[in-house]
Short mmCIF file of C-alpha atoms in Angstrom, two decimals:
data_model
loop_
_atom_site.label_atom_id
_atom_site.label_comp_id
_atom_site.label_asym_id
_atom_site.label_seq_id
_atom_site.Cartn_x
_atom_site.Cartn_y
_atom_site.Cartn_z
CA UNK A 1308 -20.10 28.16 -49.45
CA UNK A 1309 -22.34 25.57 -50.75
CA UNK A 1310 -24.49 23.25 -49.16
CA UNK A 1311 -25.22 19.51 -50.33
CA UNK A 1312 -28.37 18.61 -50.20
CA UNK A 1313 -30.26 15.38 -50.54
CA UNK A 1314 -33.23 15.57 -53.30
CA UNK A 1315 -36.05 13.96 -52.39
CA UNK A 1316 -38.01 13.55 -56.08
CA UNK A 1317 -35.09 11.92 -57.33
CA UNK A 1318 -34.79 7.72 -56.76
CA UNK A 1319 -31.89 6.87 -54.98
CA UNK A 1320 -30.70 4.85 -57.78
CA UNK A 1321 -31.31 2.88 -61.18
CA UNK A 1322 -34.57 0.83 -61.45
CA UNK A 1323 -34.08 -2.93 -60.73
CA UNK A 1324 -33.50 -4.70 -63.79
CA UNK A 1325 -34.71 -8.28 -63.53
CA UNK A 1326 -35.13 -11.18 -65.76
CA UNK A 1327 -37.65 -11.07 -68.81
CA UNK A 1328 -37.05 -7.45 -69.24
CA UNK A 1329 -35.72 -5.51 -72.19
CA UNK A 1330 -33.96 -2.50 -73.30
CA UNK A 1331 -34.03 -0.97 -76.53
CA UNK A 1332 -31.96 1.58 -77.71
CA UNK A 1333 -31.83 3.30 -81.23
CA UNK A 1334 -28.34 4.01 -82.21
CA UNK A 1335 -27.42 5.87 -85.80
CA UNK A 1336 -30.82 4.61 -86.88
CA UNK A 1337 -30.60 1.25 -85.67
CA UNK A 1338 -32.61 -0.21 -83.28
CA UNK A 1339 -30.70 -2.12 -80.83
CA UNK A 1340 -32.50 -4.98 -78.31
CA UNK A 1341 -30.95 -6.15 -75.32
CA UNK A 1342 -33.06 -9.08 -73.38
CA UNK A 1343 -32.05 -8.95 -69.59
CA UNK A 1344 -31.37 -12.79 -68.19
CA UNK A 1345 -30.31 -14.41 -65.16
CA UNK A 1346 -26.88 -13.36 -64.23
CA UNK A 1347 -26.50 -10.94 -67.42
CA UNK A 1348 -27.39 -9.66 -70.30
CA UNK A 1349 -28.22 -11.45 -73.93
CA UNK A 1350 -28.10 -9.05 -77.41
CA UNK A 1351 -27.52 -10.72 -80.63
CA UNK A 1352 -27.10 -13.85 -79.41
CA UNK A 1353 -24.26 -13.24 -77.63
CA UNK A 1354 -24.37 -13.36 -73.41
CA UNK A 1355 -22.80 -10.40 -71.39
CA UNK A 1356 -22.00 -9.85 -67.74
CA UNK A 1357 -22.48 -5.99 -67.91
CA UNK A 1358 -23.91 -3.47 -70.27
CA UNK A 1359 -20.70 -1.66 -70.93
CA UNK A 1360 -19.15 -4.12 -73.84
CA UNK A 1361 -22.51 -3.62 -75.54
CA UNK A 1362 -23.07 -0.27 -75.15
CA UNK A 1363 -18.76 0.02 -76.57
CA UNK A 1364 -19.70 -2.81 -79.61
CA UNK A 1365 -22.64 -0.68 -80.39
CA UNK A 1366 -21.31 2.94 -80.73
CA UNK A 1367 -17.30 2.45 -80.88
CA UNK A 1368 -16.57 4.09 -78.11
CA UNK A 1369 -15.84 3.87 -74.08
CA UNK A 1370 -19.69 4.15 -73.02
CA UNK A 1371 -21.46 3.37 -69.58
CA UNK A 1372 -23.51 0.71 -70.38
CA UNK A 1373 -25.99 1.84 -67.92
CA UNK A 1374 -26.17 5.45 -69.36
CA UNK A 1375 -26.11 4.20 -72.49
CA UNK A 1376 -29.05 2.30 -72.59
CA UNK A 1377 -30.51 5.41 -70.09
CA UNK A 1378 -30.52 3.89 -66.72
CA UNK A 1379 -28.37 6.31 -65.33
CA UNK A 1380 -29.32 10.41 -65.03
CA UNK A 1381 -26.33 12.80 -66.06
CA UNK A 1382 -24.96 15.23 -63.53
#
């Protein structure tokens, strides 16, 4: 039988992304910068509601944007 428990060193989610702040993510030795604005996201010079088409224009494939760019921990 196995028990779930809650961890208490682990945050209970993501960090708050807000405004003004960036993520930067090398991909296949590319460096790839993603400014976060009001209501979305901007990365070469094109606006974005989520992370997910970005993360999918960068590498190809079906990505989480969010784990992706590292915001998210695996299971």
């Amino acid at each position: 039988m196995f028990r779930h428990t809650k961890r208490k060193d682990r945050p209970a989610s993501s960090p708050a992304l807000k405004p003004g702040g960036r993520l930067i993510r090398e991909w296949n030795g590319v460096t790839h910068v993603v400014d976060i604005v009001e209501g979305g996201f901007l990365w070469n010079g094109q606006r974005h509601a989520s992370l997910s088409p970005i993360a999918r224009a960068i590498t190809g494939a079906r990505w989480s944007g969010p784990r992706f760019f590292g915001l998210k921990r695996t299971a």
